C-alpha positions as a Python dict, from the first residue, in 0.01 Angstrom:
ca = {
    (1, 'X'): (0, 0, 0),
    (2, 'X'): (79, 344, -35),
    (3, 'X'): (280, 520, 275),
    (4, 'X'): (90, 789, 265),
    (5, 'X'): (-220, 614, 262),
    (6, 'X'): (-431, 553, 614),
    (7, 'X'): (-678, 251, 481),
    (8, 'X'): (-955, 200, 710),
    (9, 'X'): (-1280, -37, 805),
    (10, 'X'): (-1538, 231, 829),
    (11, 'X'): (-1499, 534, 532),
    (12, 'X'): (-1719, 850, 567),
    (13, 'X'): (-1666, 1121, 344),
    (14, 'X'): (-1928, 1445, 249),
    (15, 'X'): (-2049, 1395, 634),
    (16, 'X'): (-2114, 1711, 833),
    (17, 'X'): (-2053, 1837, 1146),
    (18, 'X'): (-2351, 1841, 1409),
    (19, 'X'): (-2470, 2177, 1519),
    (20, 'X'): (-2750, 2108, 1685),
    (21, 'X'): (-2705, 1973, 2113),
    (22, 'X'): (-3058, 1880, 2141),
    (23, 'X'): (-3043, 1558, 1899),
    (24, 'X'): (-2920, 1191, 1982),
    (25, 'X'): (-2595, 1175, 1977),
    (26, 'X'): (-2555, 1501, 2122),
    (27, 'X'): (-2201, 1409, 2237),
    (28, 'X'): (-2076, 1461, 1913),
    (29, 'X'): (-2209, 1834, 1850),
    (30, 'X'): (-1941, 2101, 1798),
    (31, 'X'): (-1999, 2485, 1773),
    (32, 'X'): (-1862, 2681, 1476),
    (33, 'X'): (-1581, 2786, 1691),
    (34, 'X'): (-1482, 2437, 1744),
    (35, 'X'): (-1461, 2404, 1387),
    (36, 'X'): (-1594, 2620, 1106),
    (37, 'X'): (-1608, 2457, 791),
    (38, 'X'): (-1950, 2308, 656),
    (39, 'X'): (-1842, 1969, 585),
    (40, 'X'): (-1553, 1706, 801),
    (41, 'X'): (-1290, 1613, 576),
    (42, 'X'): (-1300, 1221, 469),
    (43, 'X'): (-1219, 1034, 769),
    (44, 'X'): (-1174, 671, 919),
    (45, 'X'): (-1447, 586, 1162),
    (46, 'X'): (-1378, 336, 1361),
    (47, 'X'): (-1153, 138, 1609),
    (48, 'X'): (-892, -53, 1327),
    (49, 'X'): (-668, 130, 1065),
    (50, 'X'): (-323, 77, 887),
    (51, 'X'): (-74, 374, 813),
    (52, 'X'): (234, 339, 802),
    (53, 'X'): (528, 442, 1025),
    (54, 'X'): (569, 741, 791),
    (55, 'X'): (270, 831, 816),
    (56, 'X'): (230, 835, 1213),
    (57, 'X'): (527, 1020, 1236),
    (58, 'X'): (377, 1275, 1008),
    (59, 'X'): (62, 1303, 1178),
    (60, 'X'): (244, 1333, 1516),
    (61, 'X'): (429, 1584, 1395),
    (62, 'X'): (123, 1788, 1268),
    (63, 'X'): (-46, 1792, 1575),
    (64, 'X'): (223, 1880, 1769),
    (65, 'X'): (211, 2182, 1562),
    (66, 'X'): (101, 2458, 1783),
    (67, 'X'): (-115, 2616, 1436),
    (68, 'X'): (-337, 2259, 1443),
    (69, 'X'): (-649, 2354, 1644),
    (70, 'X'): (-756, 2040, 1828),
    (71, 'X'): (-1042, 1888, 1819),
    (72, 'X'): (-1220, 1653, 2046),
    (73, 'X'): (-1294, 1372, 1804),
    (74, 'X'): (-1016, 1133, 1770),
    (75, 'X'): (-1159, 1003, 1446),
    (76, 'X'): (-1172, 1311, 1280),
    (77, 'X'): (-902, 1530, 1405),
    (78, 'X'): (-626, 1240, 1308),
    (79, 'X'): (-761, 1031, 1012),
    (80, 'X'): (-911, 1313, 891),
    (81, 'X'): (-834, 1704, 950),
    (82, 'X'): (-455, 1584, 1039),
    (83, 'X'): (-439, 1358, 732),
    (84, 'X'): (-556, 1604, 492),
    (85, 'X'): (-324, 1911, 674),
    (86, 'X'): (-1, 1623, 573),
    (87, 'X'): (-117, 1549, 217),
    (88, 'X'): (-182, 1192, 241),
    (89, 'X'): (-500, 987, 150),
    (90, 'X'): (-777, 744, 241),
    (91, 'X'): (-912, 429, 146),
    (92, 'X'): (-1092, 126, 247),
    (93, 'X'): (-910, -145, 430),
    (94, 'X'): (-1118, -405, 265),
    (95, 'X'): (-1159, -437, -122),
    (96, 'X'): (-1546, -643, -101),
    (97, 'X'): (-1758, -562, -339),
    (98, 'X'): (-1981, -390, 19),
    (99, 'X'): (-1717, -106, -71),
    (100, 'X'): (-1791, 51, -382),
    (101, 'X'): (-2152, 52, -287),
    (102, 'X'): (-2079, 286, 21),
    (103, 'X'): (-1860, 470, -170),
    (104, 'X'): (-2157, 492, -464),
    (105, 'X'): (-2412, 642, -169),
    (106, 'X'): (-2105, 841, 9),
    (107, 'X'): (-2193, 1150, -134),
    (108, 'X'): (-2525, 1150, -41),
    (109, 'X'): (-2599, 1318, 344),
    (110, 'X'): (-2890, 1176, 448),
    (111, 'X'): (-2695, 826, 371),
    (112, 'X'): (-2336, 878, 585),
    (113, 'X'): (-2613, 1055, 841),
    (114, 'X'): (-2750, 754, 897),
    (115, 'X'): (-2471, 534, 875),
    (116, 'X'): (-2301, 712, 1125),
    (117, 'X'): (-2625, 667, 1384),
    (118, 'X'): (-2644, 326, 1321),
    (119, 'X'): (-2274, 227, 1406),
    (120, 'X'): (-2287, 468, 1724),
    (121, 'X'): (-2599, 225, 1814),
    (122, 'X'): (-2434, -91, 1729),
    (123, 'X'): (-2099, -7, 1852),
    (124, 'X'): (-2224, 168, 2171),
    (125, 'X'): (-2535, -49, 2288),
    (126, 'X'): (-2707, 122, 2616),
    (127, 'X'): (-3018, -122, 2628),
    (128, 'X'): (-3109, 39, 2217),
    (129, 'X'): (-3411, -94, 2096),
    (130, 'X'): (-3506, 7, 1731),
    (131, 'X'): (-3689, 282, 1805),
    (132, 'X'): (-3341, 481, 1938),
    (133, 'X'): (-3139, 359, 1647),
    (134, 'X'): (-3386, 370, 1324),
    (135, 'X'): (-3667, 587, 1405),
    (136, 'X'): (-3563, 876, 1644),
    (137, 'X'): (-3275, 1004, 1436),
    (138, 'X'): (-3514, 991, 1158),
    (139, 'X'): (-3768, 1199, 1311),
    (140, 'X'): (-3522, 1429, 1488),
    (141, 'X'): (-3321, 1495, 1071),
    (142, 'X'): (-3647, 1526, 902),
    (143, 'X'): (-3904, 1725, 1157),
    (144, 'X'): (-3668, 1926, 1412),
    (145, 'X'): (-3833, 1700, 1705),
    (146, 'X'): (-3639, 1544, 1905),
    (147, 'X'): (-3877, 1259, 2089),
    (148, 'X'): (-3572, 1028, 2244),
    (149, 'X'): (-3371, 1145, 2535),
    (150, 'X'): (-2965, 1056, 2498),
    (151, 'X'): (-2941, 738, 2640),
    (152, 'X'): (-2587, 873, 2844),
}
């Protein structure tokens, strides 16, 4: 693989940051201060990635860098915002055929929106039924309303 490649499980690109503290998943909000732009770069989601030694030492470096603003999401701030401020690239771990699907839908918002709630439910599970992980963040996106309480 390329060194200046970080390949990951989980891929989410054209996803945007949430504004709004009211929602599920509420954790995850960050003001504009926090970080301004409209959209997160592309960024692994997830807890398995490769990059190489190169890499690492790159993205170490950048965040040392008293310029990088930091940001509270791990995820983001090195596989993505990091990444991108070092010039190197993304791409799925696994070449399945799953793949090119996600990245057929990745542009779409509603689609990584939802993709995104549904691994926070399955990889965090607080007693989730599928109300909390299907229909509230559906309701919540669509009509402003948010009927489900964080479950933290």
């Amino acid at each position: 693989p390329d060194p200046n490649t970080i390949q990951c499980i989980q891929k989410f690109t054209n996803f945007r940051p949430n504004r709004d503290s009211r929602h599920y998943g509420s954790k995850w909000s960050v003001s504009y201060d926090e970080y301004g732009p409209e959209k997160w770069p592309p960024h692994c989601y997830g807890w398995f990635l490769l990059l190489s030694a190169e890499m690492a030492g790159k993205i170490g470096m950048a965040a040392s860098d008293s310029d990088t603003p930091y940001l509270f999401m791990d995820d983001i701030f090195f596989t993505g915002i990091l990444r991108e401020r070092v010039g190197g690239n993304i791409d799925w771990l696994a070449k399945h055929w799953h793949r090119w699907i996600l990245d057929f839908f990745s542009p779409c918002y509603a689609f990584n929106w939802y993709r995104f709630i549904l691994f926070q439910s399955l990889s965090y599970p607080r007693n989730l039924t599928v109300l909390h992980f299907s229909i509230c963040p559906l309701v919540e996106k669509l009509f402003n309303v948010f009927p489900c309480q964080p479950l933290d």
